[in-house]
Short mmCIF file of C-alpha atoms in Angstrom, two decimals:
data_model
loop_
_atom_site.label_atom_id
_atom_site.label_comp_id
_atom_site.label_asym_id
_atom_site.label_seq_id
_atom_site.Cartn_x
_atom_site.Cartn_y
_atom_site.Cartn_z
CA UNK A 24 10.81 -8.65 -15.32
CA UNK A 25 7.74 -9.13 -13.89
CA UNK A 26 5.83 -11.86 -14.92
CA UNK A 27 4.49 -10.14 -18.21
CA UNK A 28 0.13 -9.68 -18.00
CA UNK A 29 -2.24 -8.26 -20.65
CA UNK A 30 -5.19 -6.21 -18.92
CA UNK A 31 -5.83 -4.66 -22.60
CA UNK A 32 -6.29 -8.46 -23.94
CA UNK A 33 -9.78 -9.95 -22.56
CA UNK A 34 -9.78 -13.63 -22.44
CA UNK A 35 -12.39 -15.30 -25.52
CA UNK A 36 -14.88 -15.93 -22.11
CA UNK A 37 -14.93 -12.06 -21.33
CA UNK A 38 -15.35 -11.05 -24.86
CA UNK A 39 -18.08 -13.33 -24.83
CA UNK A 40 -19.48 -11.70 -21.55
CA UNK A 41 -19.03 -8.16 -23.00
CA UNK A 42 -20.47 -9.13 -25.91
CA UNK A 43 -23.33 -10.76 -24.26
CA UNK A 44 -24.75 -7.39 -22.62
CA UNK A 45 -23.88 -5.34 -25.18
CA UNK A 46 -26.08 -7.15 -27.71
CA UNK A 47 -28.69 -6.92 -25.11
CA UNK A 48 -28.82 -3.53 -24.58
CA UNK A 49 -28.79 -2.96 -28.32
CA UNK A 50 -31.41 -5.42 -28.98
CA UNK A 51 -33.45 -3.82 -25.80
CA UNK A 52 -32.99 -0.56 -27.42
CA UNK A 53 -34.23 -1.54 -31.01
CA UNK A 54 -37.26 -3.59 -29.73
CA UNK A 55 -38.03 0.04 -27.39
CA UNK A 56 -36.93 1.85 -29.75
CA UNK A 57 -41.34 2.32 -31.72
CA UNK A 58 -41.84 3.23 -28.61
CA UNK A 59 -39.32 6.01 -27.71
CA UNK A 60 -39.24 9.71 -27.73
CA UNK A 61 -38.32 11.21 -30.38
CA UNK A 62 -36.63 14.45 -27.96
CA UNK A 63 -35.46 14.26 -24.06
CA UNK A 64 -35.39 17.95 -22.66
CA UNK A 65 -33.08 16.36 -19.66
CA UNK A 66 -32.47 19.15 -17.40
CA UNK A 67 -28.91 17.01 -16.21
CA UNK A 68 -28.26 17.03 -20.38
CA UNK A 69 -26.05 14.47 -19.63
CA UNK A 70 -24.06 15.62 -16.93
CA UNK A 71 -24.30 12.03 -14.80
CA UNK A 72 -21.30 11.29 -16.50
CA UNK A 73 -18.25 14.62 -14.63
CA UNK A 74 -19.95 12.33 -11.39
CA UNK A 75 -17.83 8.82 -12.97
CA UNK A 76 -14.47 10.13 -13.97
CA UNK A 77 -11.68 8.47 -15.61
CA UNK A 78 -10.69 6.12 -13.35
CA UNK A 79 -7.69 3.84 -12.28
CA UNK A 80 -9.90 1.05 -12.29
CA UNK A 81 -11.89 -1.51 -14.74
CA UNK A 82 -16.10 -0.44 -14.16
CA UNK A 83 -18.64 -3.45 -14.41
CA UNK A 84 -20.56 -3.95 -18.44
CA UNK A 85 -23.44 -3.04 -16.91
CA UNK A 86 -22.60 -0.40 -14.47
CA UNK A 87 -21.15 1.27 -18.41
CA UNK A 88 -24.01 0.51 -19.96
CA UNK A 89 -26.47 1.90 -17.55
CA UNK A 90 -24.42 5.21 -17.31
CA UNK A 91 -24.97 5.50 -20.89
CA UNK A 92 -27.53 4.76 -20.97
CA UNK A 93 -29.01 7.54 -18.57
CA UNK A 94 -26.61 10.45 -19.93
CA UNK A 95 -26.16 9.70 -23.26
CA UNK A 96 -28.35 7.44 -24.94
CA UNK A 97 -31.52 9.34 -23.15
CA UNK A 98 -31.00 12.82 -23.17
CA UNK A 99 -31.23 15.34 -26.34
CA UNK A 100 -32.45 14.28 -29.63
CA UNK A 101 -33.28 10.39 -30.26
CA UNK A 102 -31.62 10.66 -34.20
CA UNK A 103 -32.43 6.89 -34.14
CA UNK A 104 -36.41 7.58 -33.72
CA UNK A 105 -38.50 7.82 -36.51
CA UNK A 106 -40.29 10.84 -34.96
CA UNK A 107 -37.16 12.59 -35.77
CA UNK A 108 -37.70 15.44 -37.86
CA UNK A 109 -35.85 17.96 -37.67
CA UNK A 110 -32.21 19.16 -38.97
CA UNK A 111 -31.82 16.53 -41.89
CA UNK A 112 -32.24 13.16 -40.09
CA UNK A 113 -30.33 10.45 -41.52
CA UNK A 114 -28.65 6.76 -40.20
CA UNK A 115 -28.86 4.07 -38.16
CA UNK A 116 -28.52 1.14 -40.09
CA UNK A 117 -28.69 -1.87 -38.28
CA UNK A 118 -25.89 -3.76 -40.79
CA UNK A 119 -24.19 -1.01 -40.59
CA UNK A 120 -23.69 -0.30 -37.83
CA UNK A 121 -21.94 -4.41 -37.73
CA UNK A 122 -19.72 -2.55 -40.57
CA UNK A 123 -18.20 -0.64 -38.51
CA UNK A 124 -18.04 -3.20 -35.89
CA UNK A 125 -15.77 -5.49 -37.90
CA UNK A 126 -13.95 -2.59 -39.29
CA UNK A 127 -13.39 -1.44 -35.65
CA UNK A 128 -12.30 -5.05 -34.97
CA UNK A 129 -9.62 -6.08 -37.88
CA UNK A 130 -8.71 -2.32 -37.96
CA UNK A 131 -7.17 -2.15 -41.44
CA UNK A 132 -6.31 0.65 -42.00
CA UNK A 133 -7.32 2.43 -45.81
CA UNK A 134 -5.04 5.11 -45.74
CA UNK A 135 -2.75 3.43 -48.91
CA UNK A 136 -3.71 1.20 -51.51
CA UNK A 137 -0.25 -1.27 -50.21
CA UNK A 138 -1.68 -1.27 -46.45
CA UNK A 139 -5.05 -3.11 -47.55
CA UNK A 140 -5.38 -3.25 -51.29
CA UNK A 141 -9.18 -4.67 -50.79
CA UNK A 142 -10.25 -2.07 -48.02
CA UNK A 143 -9.23 1.05 -50.32
CA UNK A 144 -11.14 -1.76 -53.41
CA UNK A 145 -14.18 -1.53 -51.77
CA UNK A 146 -14.23 2.10 -50.84
CA UNK A 147 -13.15 2.70 -54.62
CA UNK A 148 -16.20 1.00 -56.24
CA UNK A 149 -18.22 1.97 -53.97
CA UNK A 150 -16.93 6.14 -55.13
CA UNK A 151 -17.49 5.27 -58.79
CA UNK A 152 -20.57 3.95 -57.70
CA UNK A 153 -22.11 7.37 -56.53
CA UNK A 154 -20.44 8.47 -59.74
CA UNK A 155 -22.39 6.81 -61.86
CA UNK A 156 -25.56 7.72 -59.84
CA UNK A 157 -25.04 11.83 -60.47
CA UNK A 158 -23.25 11.16 -64.39
CA UNK A 159 -19.71 11.79 -63.43
CA UNK A 160 -17.32 9.39 -65.02
CA UNK A 161 -15.66 6.26 -63.72
CA UNK A 162 -12.84 7.59 -63.23
CA UNK A 163 -13.43 10.58 -61.75
CA UNK A 164 -11.76 11.21 -57.63
CA UNK A 165 -13.31 10.62 -54.80
CA UNK A 166 -12.83 10.50 -51.12
CA UNK A 167 -14.94 9.01 -47.89
CA UNK A 168 -15.22 11.43 -45.43
CA UNK A 169 -16.64 11.42 -42.61
CA UNK A 170 -19.20 14.29 -43.39
CA UNK A 171 -19.43 17.36 -46.45
CA UNK A 172 -17.30 20.15 -44.44
CA UNK A 173 -14.03 17.91 -44.77
CA UNK A 174 -15.68 17.02 -48.05
CA UNK A 175 -16.14 20.18 -49.25
CA UNK A 176 -12.81 21.62 -48.00
CA UNK A 177 -11.80 19.11 -50.20
CA UNK A 178 -13.55 20.12 -53.90
CA UNK A 179 -12.77 23.91 -52.02
CA UNK A 180 -9.09 23.01 -52.40
CA UNK A 181 -9.04 21.31 -55.11
CA UNK A 182 -11.63 24.23 -57.37
CA UNK A 183 -8.84 26.64 -56.11
CA UNK A 184 -5.56 25.51 -57.93
CA UNK A 185 -7.03 24.25 -60.41
CA UNK A 186 -8.47 28.35 -60.61
CA UNK A 187 -5.17 28.78 -60.26
CA UNK A 188 -6.12 31.39 -56.89
CA UNK A 189 -3.70 32.77 -56.11
CA UNK A 190 -2.23 34.20 -52.38
CA UNK A 191 -2.37 38.33 -54.28
CA UNK A 192 -5.85 37.19 -56.02
CA UNK A 193 -7.53 36.39 -53.08
CA UNK A 194 -9.83 40.17 -52.12
CA UNK A 195 -9.78 39.84 -55.78
CA UNK A 196 -11.00 35.99 -57.03
CA UNK A 197 -15.14 36.26 -56.66
CA UNK A 198 -17.08 33.74 -55.64
CA UNK A 199 -21.51 33.10 -56.67
CA UNK A 200 -23.80 31.10 -54.33
CA UNK A 201 -27.07 31.58 -52.45
CA UNK A 202 -28.03 33.15 -48.94
CA UNK A 203 -28.78 29.69 -48.53
CA UNK A 204 -25.41 27.88 -48.73
CA UNK A 205 -24.91 25.79 -46.71
CA UNK A 206 -22.32 27.16 -44.10
CA UNK A 207 -19.69 25.01 -43.73
CA UNK A 208 -19.58 26.22 -46.97
CA UNK A 209 -17.91 29.49 -45.18
CA UNK A 210 -16.18 27.40 -43.12
CA UNK A 211 -14.40 25.80 -45.94
CA UNK A 212 -13.38 28.38 -48.28
CA UNK A 213 -11.94 29.91 -44.74
CA UNK A 214 -9.99 27.14 -43.91
CA UNK A 215 -8.77 26.73 -47.27
CA UNK A 216 -7.08 30.61 -46.47
CA UNK A 217 -10.37 31.76 -49.05
CA UNK A 218 -11.83 33.70 -46.60
CA UNK A 219 -10.63 36.67 -48.08
CA UNK A 220 -12.82 36.29 -51.00
CA UNK A 221 -15.76 38.48 -51.54
CA UNK A 222 -19.01 36.09 -51.43
CA UNK A 223 -21.94 36.87 -54.40
CA UNK A 224 -25.20 35.96 -52.83
CA UNK A 225 -27.05 36.05 -55.86
CA UNK A 226 -30.96 36.31 -56.33
CA UNK A 227 -33.28 33.57 -55.72
CA UNK A 228 -37.39 33.07 -56.56
CA UNK A 229 -39.94 33.05 -55.12
CA UNK A 230 -38.80 29.04 -53.87
CA UNK A 231 -35.48 29.45 -53.16
CA UNK A 232 -33.59 28.73 -55.80
CA UNK A 233 -30.83 30.70 -57.56
CA UNK A 234 -31.30 32.47 -60.62
CA UNK A 235 -28.98 31.95 -63.86
CA UNK A 236 -29.38 34.86 -65.39
CA UNK A 237 -28.69 36.33 -62.35
CA UNK A 238 -25.31 34.60 -61.76
CA UNK A 239 -24.96 35.59 -65.11
CA UNK A 240 -25.19 38.86 -64.83
CA UNK A 241 -23.57 39.49 -61.63
CA UNK A 242 -20.10 37.01 -63.76
CA UNK A 243 -20.58 39.55 -65.95
CA UNK A 244 -19.94 43.15 -63.62
CA UNK A 245 -16.92 41.80 -62.37
CA UNK A 246 -15.20 41.60 -64.60
CA UNK A 247 -15.75 44.43 -65.98
CA UNK A 248 -14.97 45.60 -63.20
CA UNK A 249 -11.38 43.85 -62.78
CA UNK A 250 -11.88 40.75 -60.95
CA UNK A 251 -11.57 37.32 -61.03
CA UNK A 252 -14.66 35.53 -61.07
CA UNK A 253 -13.35 31.58 -60.15
CA UNK A 254 -16.16 29.42 -58.15
CA UNK A 255 -20.25 28.54 -58.39
CA UNK A 256 -21.62 26.38 -55.88
CA UNK A 257 -24.85 25.48 -56.10
CA UNK A 258 -27.31 23.74 -54.08
CA UNK A 259 -29.05 20.09 -54.55
CA UNK A 260 -30.85 20.44 -51.70
CA UNK A 261 -30.68 23.18 -49.34
CA UNK A 262 -31.65 23.01 -46.27
CA UNK A 263 -33.57 25.63 -45.16
CA UNK A 264 -36.65 24.66 -47.81
CA UNK A 265 -34.29 21.57 -49.35
CA UNK A 266 -34.90 23.38 -52.79
CA UNK A 267 -32.55 22.30 -55.86
CA UNK A 268 -31.01 25.08 -57.84
CA UNK A 269 -31.10 25.05 -61.83
CA UNK A 270 -28.36 22.81 -62.08
CA UNK A 271 -27.98 22.92 -65.74
CA UNK A 272 -28.66 26.79 -66.23
CA UNK A 273 -26.24 27.33 -63.69
CA UNK A 274 -23.47 24.94 -65.47
CA UNK A 275 -23.94 26.49 -68.72
CA UNK A 276 -23.09 29.78 -67.03
CA UNK A 277 -20.11 29.03 -65.66
CA UNK A 278 -19.19 26.68 -67.89
CA UNK A 279 -19.28 30.10 -70.24
CA UNK A 280 -17.04 32.26 -68.29
CA UNK A 281 -14.74 28.89 -67.81
CA UNK A 282 -14.97 28.78 -63.22
CA UNK A 283 -15.33 26.58 -61.12
CA UNK A 284 -18.63 24.81 -60.50
CA UNK A 285 -19.83 22.65 -57.23
CA UNK A 286 -22.74 21.49 -56.62
CA UNK A 287 -23.64 20.78 -53.19
CA UNK A 288 -25.92 17.82 -53.04
CA UNK A 289 -24.92 16.19 -49.56
CA UNK A 290 -29.22 16.25 -48.53
CA UNK A 291 -30.02 15.26 -51.85
CA UNK A 292 -27.52 13.82 -54.24
CA UNK A 293 -28.94 10.10 -53.51
CA UNK A 294 -32.10 10.75 -54.58
CA UNK A 295 -30.91 10.27 -57.15
CA UNK A 296 -31.83 6.54 -56.95
CA UNK A 297 -35.36 7.03 -56.63
CA UNK A 298 -37.76 7.64 -59.56
CA UNK A 299 -39.15 10.63 -59.17
CA UNK A 300 -35.83 12.36 -57.29
CA UNK A 301 -33.08 11.68 -60.51
CA UNK A 302 -35.34 14.46 -63.00
CA UNK A 303 -34.89 17.82 -60.16
CA UNK A 304 -30.94 16.20 -60.06
CA UNK A 305 -30.83 16.82 -64.12
CA UNK A 306 -27.40 18.82 -64.44
CA UNK A 307 -25.78 17.81 -61.85
CA UNK A 308 -24.06 16.05 -64.37
CA UNK A 309 -22.08 19.49 -65.37
CA UNK A 310 -20.23 20.52 -62.58
CA UNK A 311 -16.68 19.54 -61.09
CA UNK A 312 -16.93 18.22 -57.63
CA UNK A 313 -19.92 17.11 -56.08
CA UNK A 314 -20.45 16.56 -52.02
CA UNK A 315 -23.48 14.02 -51.42
CA UNK A 316 -23.27 12.80 -48.08
CA UNK A 317 -24.20 8.71 -47.20
CA UNK A 318 -25.31 9.34 -43.62
CA UNK A 319 -28.37 11.28 -44.64
CA UNK A 320 -29.72 10.04 -48.19
CA UNK A 321 -28.38 5.77 -47.60
CA UNK A 322 -29.17 5.73 -44.12
CA UNK A 323 -25.54 5.42 -42.80
CA UNK A 324 -25.03 6.21 -39.30
CA UNK A 325 -23.11 9.62 -38.61
CA UNK A 326 -19.76 10.34 -39.40
CA UNK A 327 -19.81 9.26 -43.56
CA UNK A 328 -19.90 11.90 -46.71
CA UNK A 329 -18.25 11.50 -49.92
CA UNK A 330 -16.27 14.12 -52.59
CA UNK A 331 -16.73 13.42 -56.45
CA UNK A 332 -14.08 15.41 -58.48
CA UNK A 333 -13.85 15.18 -62.29
CA UNK A 334 -10.68 16.16 -62.29
CA UNK A 335 -8.44 13.51 -60.46
CA UNK A 336 -5.09 14.97 -61.37
CA UNK A 337 -5.51 18.09 -59.83
CA UNK A 338 -7.27 16.99 -56.95
CA UNK A 339 -4.35 14.55 -56.42
CA UNK A 340 -1.96 17.45 -57.01
CA UNK A 341 -3.64 18.33 -53.84
CA UNK A 342 -3.59 16.56 -52.19
CA UNK A 343 -0.61 14.29 -52.21
CA UNK A 344 2.93 14.16 -50.20
CA UNK A 345 5.28 11.97 -49.81
CA UNK A 346 7.23 11.11 -46.47
CA UNK A 347 10.24 8.81 -46.18
CA UNK A 348 9.12 6.84 -43.94
CA UNK A 349 6.49 5.78 -46.60
CA UNK A 350 8.38 4.15 -48.90
CA UNK A 351 8.03 0.92 -48.97
CA UNK A 352 4.16 2.00 -49.90
CA UNK A 353 5.25 3.89 -53.52
CA UNK A 354 5.36 0.47 -55.44
CA UNK A 355 1.82 -0.43 -54.98
CA UNK A 356 -0.75 1.84 -58.12
CA UNK A 357 -3.59 -0.10 -59.05
CA UNK A 358 -6.11 2.28 -57.16
CA UNK A 359 -5.63 5.51 -55.58
CA UNK A 360 -5.71 6.31 -51.99
CA UNK A 361 -7.64 8.15 -49.82
CA UNK A 362 -4.21 9.68 -48.07
CA UNK A 363 -3.46 11.40 -52.53
CA UNK A 364 -6.72 12.77 -52.35
CA UNK A 365 -8.00 13.71 -49.25
CA UNK A 366 -6.08 15.86 -45.81
CA UNK A 367 -7.07 13.01 -44.00
CA UNK A 368 -3.84 10.27 -43.38
CA UNK A 369 -4.48 8.29 -40.67
CA UNK A 370 -8.92 7.41 -41.20
CA UNK A 371 -11.04 4.51 -40.20
CA UNK A 372 -12.74 2.11 -42.44
CA UNK A 373 -15.82 3.76 -43.04
CA UNK A 374 -16.71 2.56 -46.95
CA UNK A 375 -16.80 -1.44 -44.57
CA UNK A 376 -20.31 0.10 -43.57
CA UNK A 377 -21.81 1.50 -46.62
CA UNK A 378 -20.83 -2.03 -48.38
CA UNK A 379 -22.72 -4.07 -45.98
CA UNK A 380 -25.34 -2.75 -45.79
CA UNK A 381 -25.98 -2.11 -49.31
CA UNK A 382 -24.63 -5.56 -49.71
CA UNK A 383 -27.22 -7.10 -47.25
CA UNK A 384 -30.31 -4.91 -48.15
CA UNK A 385 -29.95 -4.12 -51.87
CA UNK A 386 -29.56 -0.78 -53.59
CA UNK A 387 -34.06 -1.59 -54.51
CA UNK A 388 -33.89 -0.73 -50.93
CA UNK A 389 -33.17 1.98 -50.42
CA UNK A 390 -34.72 3.22 -53.88
CA UNK A 391 -37.91 2.68 -52.92
CA UNK A 392 -37.67 4.24 -48.84
CA UNK A 393 -35.89 7.82 -50.62
CA UNK A 394 -38.85 7.30 -52.56
CA UNK A 395 -41.09 6.63 -49.77
CA UNK A 396 -39.53 10.73 -48.37
CA UNK A 397 -40.20 12.01 -50.98
CA UNK A 398 -44.12 11.01 -51.41
CA UNK A 399 -44.31 11.31 -47.67
CA UNK A 400 -43.33 14.72 -48.13
CA UNK A 401 -45.66 15.60 -50.88
CA UNK A 402 -48.89 14.61 -48.58
CA UNK A 403 -47.10 16.16 -45.45
CA UNK A 404 -47.34 20.06 -47.68
CA UNK A 405 -50.72 18.66 -48.90
CA UNK A 406 -52.36 17.96 -45.32
CA UNK A 407 -50.69 21.20 -44.24
CA UNK A 408 -52.18 23.60 -46.73
CA UNK A 409 -55.62 22.11 -45.81
CA UNK A 410 -55.11 22.75 -41.69
CA UNK A 411 -56.59 26.03 -41.59
CA UNK A 412 -54.68 28.53 -40.40
CA UNK A 413 -51.81 27.07 -41.93
CA UNK A 414 -49.24 28.52 -44.05
CA UNK A 415 -47.17 26.35 -46.74
CA UNK A 416 -45.25 29.13 -48.75
CA UNK A 417 -42.65 26.13 -50.79
CA UNK A 418 -43.28 23.35 -52.36
CA UNK A 419 -40.83 20.37 -52.10
CA UNK A 420 -38.84 19.75 -53.40
CA UNK A 421 -37.02 16.81 -51.89
CA UNK A 422 -38.55 16.05 -48.42
CA UNK A 423 -38.13 19.32 -46.49
CA UNK A 424 -41.30 20.70 -45.58
CA UNK A 425 -41.75 24.16 -44.63
CA UNK A 426 -44.74 26.01 -42.73
CA UNK A 427 -45.65 28.05 -40.18
CA UNK A 428 -49.50 28.65 -38.17
CA UNK A 429 -50.63 32.60 -38.51
CA UNK A 430 -53.06 33.22 -36.27
CA UNK A 431 -56.71 34.68 -37.18
CA UNK A 432 -55.98 37.24 -34.15
CA UNK A 433 -54.00 40.45 -35.90
CA UNK A 434 -52.67 41.23 -31.94
CA UNK A 435 -51.12 38.06 -31.86
CA UNK A 436 -47.58 38.09 -33.18
CA UNK A 437 -47.17 35.29 -35.94
CA UNK A 438 -43.16 35.43 -34.97
CA UNK A 439 -43.71 35.23 -31.43
CA UNK A 440 -46.55 32.56 -31.72
CA UNK A 441 -43.96 30.21 -33.89
CA UNK A 442 -41.31 30.06 -31.83
CA UNK A 443 -43.99 29.02 -29.21
CA UNK A 444 -45.29 26.49 -31.19
CA UNK A 445 -41.71 25.16 -32.30
CA UNK A 446 -41.01 24.57 -28.25
CA UNK A 447 -43.92 23.13 -27.33
CA UNK A 448 -43.99 20.49 -29.95
CA UNK A 449 -40.41 19.64 -28.98
CA UNK A 450 -41.38 19.54 -25.32
CA UNK A 451 -44.18 17.54 -26.12
CA UNK A 452 -41.22 15.06 -27.15
CA UNK A 453 -43.54 12.02 -29.22
CA UNK A 454 -41.75 13.86 -32.95
CA UNK A 455 -38.60 16.53 -33.43
CA UNK A 456 -39.40 19.47 -35.26
CA UNK A 457 -36.38 22.50 -36.07
CA UNK A 458 -36.62 26.46 -36.90
CA UNK A 459 -35.72 28.67 -39.29
CA UNK A 460 -36.17 32.20 -40.56
CA UNK A 461 -36.86 33.12 -44.54
CA UNK A 462 -36.95 36.74 -44.86
CA UNK A 463 -37.41 37.68 -41.12
CA UNK A 464 -40.21 35.18 -40.99
CA UNK A 465 -40.25 32.78 -38.56
CA UNK A 466 -41.37 28.91 -39.99
CA UNK A 467 -41.18 25.56 -38.60
CA UNK A 468 -39.27 21.98 -41.12
CA UNK A 469 -40.57 19.41 -40.81
CA UNK A 470 -37.74 16.96 -42.48
CA UNK A 471 -38.72 13.48 -43.71
CA UNK A 472 -35.69 11.71 -44.31
CA UNK A 473 -35.68 8.78 -41.46
CA UNK A 474 -35.87 5.07 -42.79
CA UNK A 475 -37.96 4.87 -40.18
CA UNK A 476 -40.29 7.11 -40.79
CA UNK A 477 -43.73 6.14 -42.25
CA UNK A 478 -46.71 7.94 -42.62
CA UNK A 479 -48.74 7.34 -39.02
CA UNK A 480 -45.56 9.31 -37.99
CA UNK A 481 -46.32 12.44 -39.92
CA UNK A 482 -49.56 11.65 -38.88
CA UNK A 483 -48.45 11.91 -36.26
CA UNK A 484 -46.99 15.57 -36.60
CA UNK A 485 -49.63 16.80 -37.89
CA UNK A 486 -52.19 15.58 -34.74
CA UNK A 487 -49.71 16.92 -31.94
CA UNK A 488 -49.40 20.78 -34.50
CA UNK A 489 -52.83 21.17 -34.01
CA UNK A 490 -53.94 20.28 -30.76
CA UNK A 491 -50.40 22.42 -29.84
CA UNK A 492 -52.52 25.41 -31.26
CA UNK A 493 -55.51 24.80 -29.96
CA UNK A 494 -53.81 25.11 -26.77
CA UNK A 495 -51.68 27.82 -27.16
CA UNK A 496 -54.51 30.07 -28.63
CA UNK A 497 -56.45 28.95 -25.59
CA UNK A 498 -53.89 30.42 -22.94
CA UNK A 499 -52.73 33.15 -25.06
CA UNK A 500 -56.13 34.45 -25.37
CA UNK A 501 -56.89 34.30 -21.57
#
């Protein structure tokens, strides 16, 4: 045999050189971040990557980082920016990135307790802490997921089995939610084999919250028609307007009729940490399952969701499978293994990206940041109400502010004007706002959830809106 070589095991000197280059890149990015645009509409949209195909021979780290900066980190939304006020912004905590680095280098397999008891204990400790935040029992089942989509799939698959929904029952098994429920829930129903379930969109009030009386009436009507109501999905922070459904009243309706009660708190769940946020989530403890995303309310980088389910036994029955080659792991049962409570077997050690910043910052820092976001939303709402021509139809329940500009001239179509307005704001690039439709009206959204967003950011966004409205009205008349 030839003399062995180990090209995939760099020397300490080589590791140090590459790490130094990457650390310099990171520190430069963070130093420049306050002055970087929140959005860059690059014509090439990263296509330069295609001019550098995967090759047989290595590339120098400086050349690779230059490609990364030009083609990946510059175009599109700067998700790390405090000016990212579109969709539901979130993470980018530096200590969380260090947690990912540690997890990747040590490469612990956190799927089963036998393989990495400390890693599994850490993740379960985090889940028990989350359960305590929302009033769930300590022995609730849970899983750290890649996001709200997989978390929802775990919850709804468990609900399906708990309610004994078989294939023959699916066409008569009714689901109740609102038109503002996140689309990942429809996706989860379909993937879980429940795509043929009738879905009732329950009426909402003027603040886009589900009406419990309408829910109760819909269930009674379906029962009288011989159908099988089985699942109620409420929202604790809708994506469109940030609405929180009346969780207590909905929970009582679900209990009365024996339905599984799921709360999508992917966006709003961690506001339970904030003094003014916790009362808004009253009633979430009545749920059978809850989804909440650390990559939103705890500012962790993307790829961090969580699901909590009261019925631990049912969750295990839905997701647990045995294989002969895993027989060595059977004796280790002190902690529930993530692989037994979710579809995932191979998984990233996600707990470290959450545990490290919680330990190094302390929970109080997160509590203060979340309270600030709630205050900023109220501030933006109040300022928009005072700006001539702006309509703000929904009082923010959490940190999403929805609004539009109503042109004074009746000859200007409001929807067309606001479509132009959002494009002008995004093209400006200093802040990034998104849009949605409410009852056919084109609306702008200011979603405030980056830990780097503070009052000067909101003031800047409001100034840009005023400027762009003035410019558009002048050009429209011309």
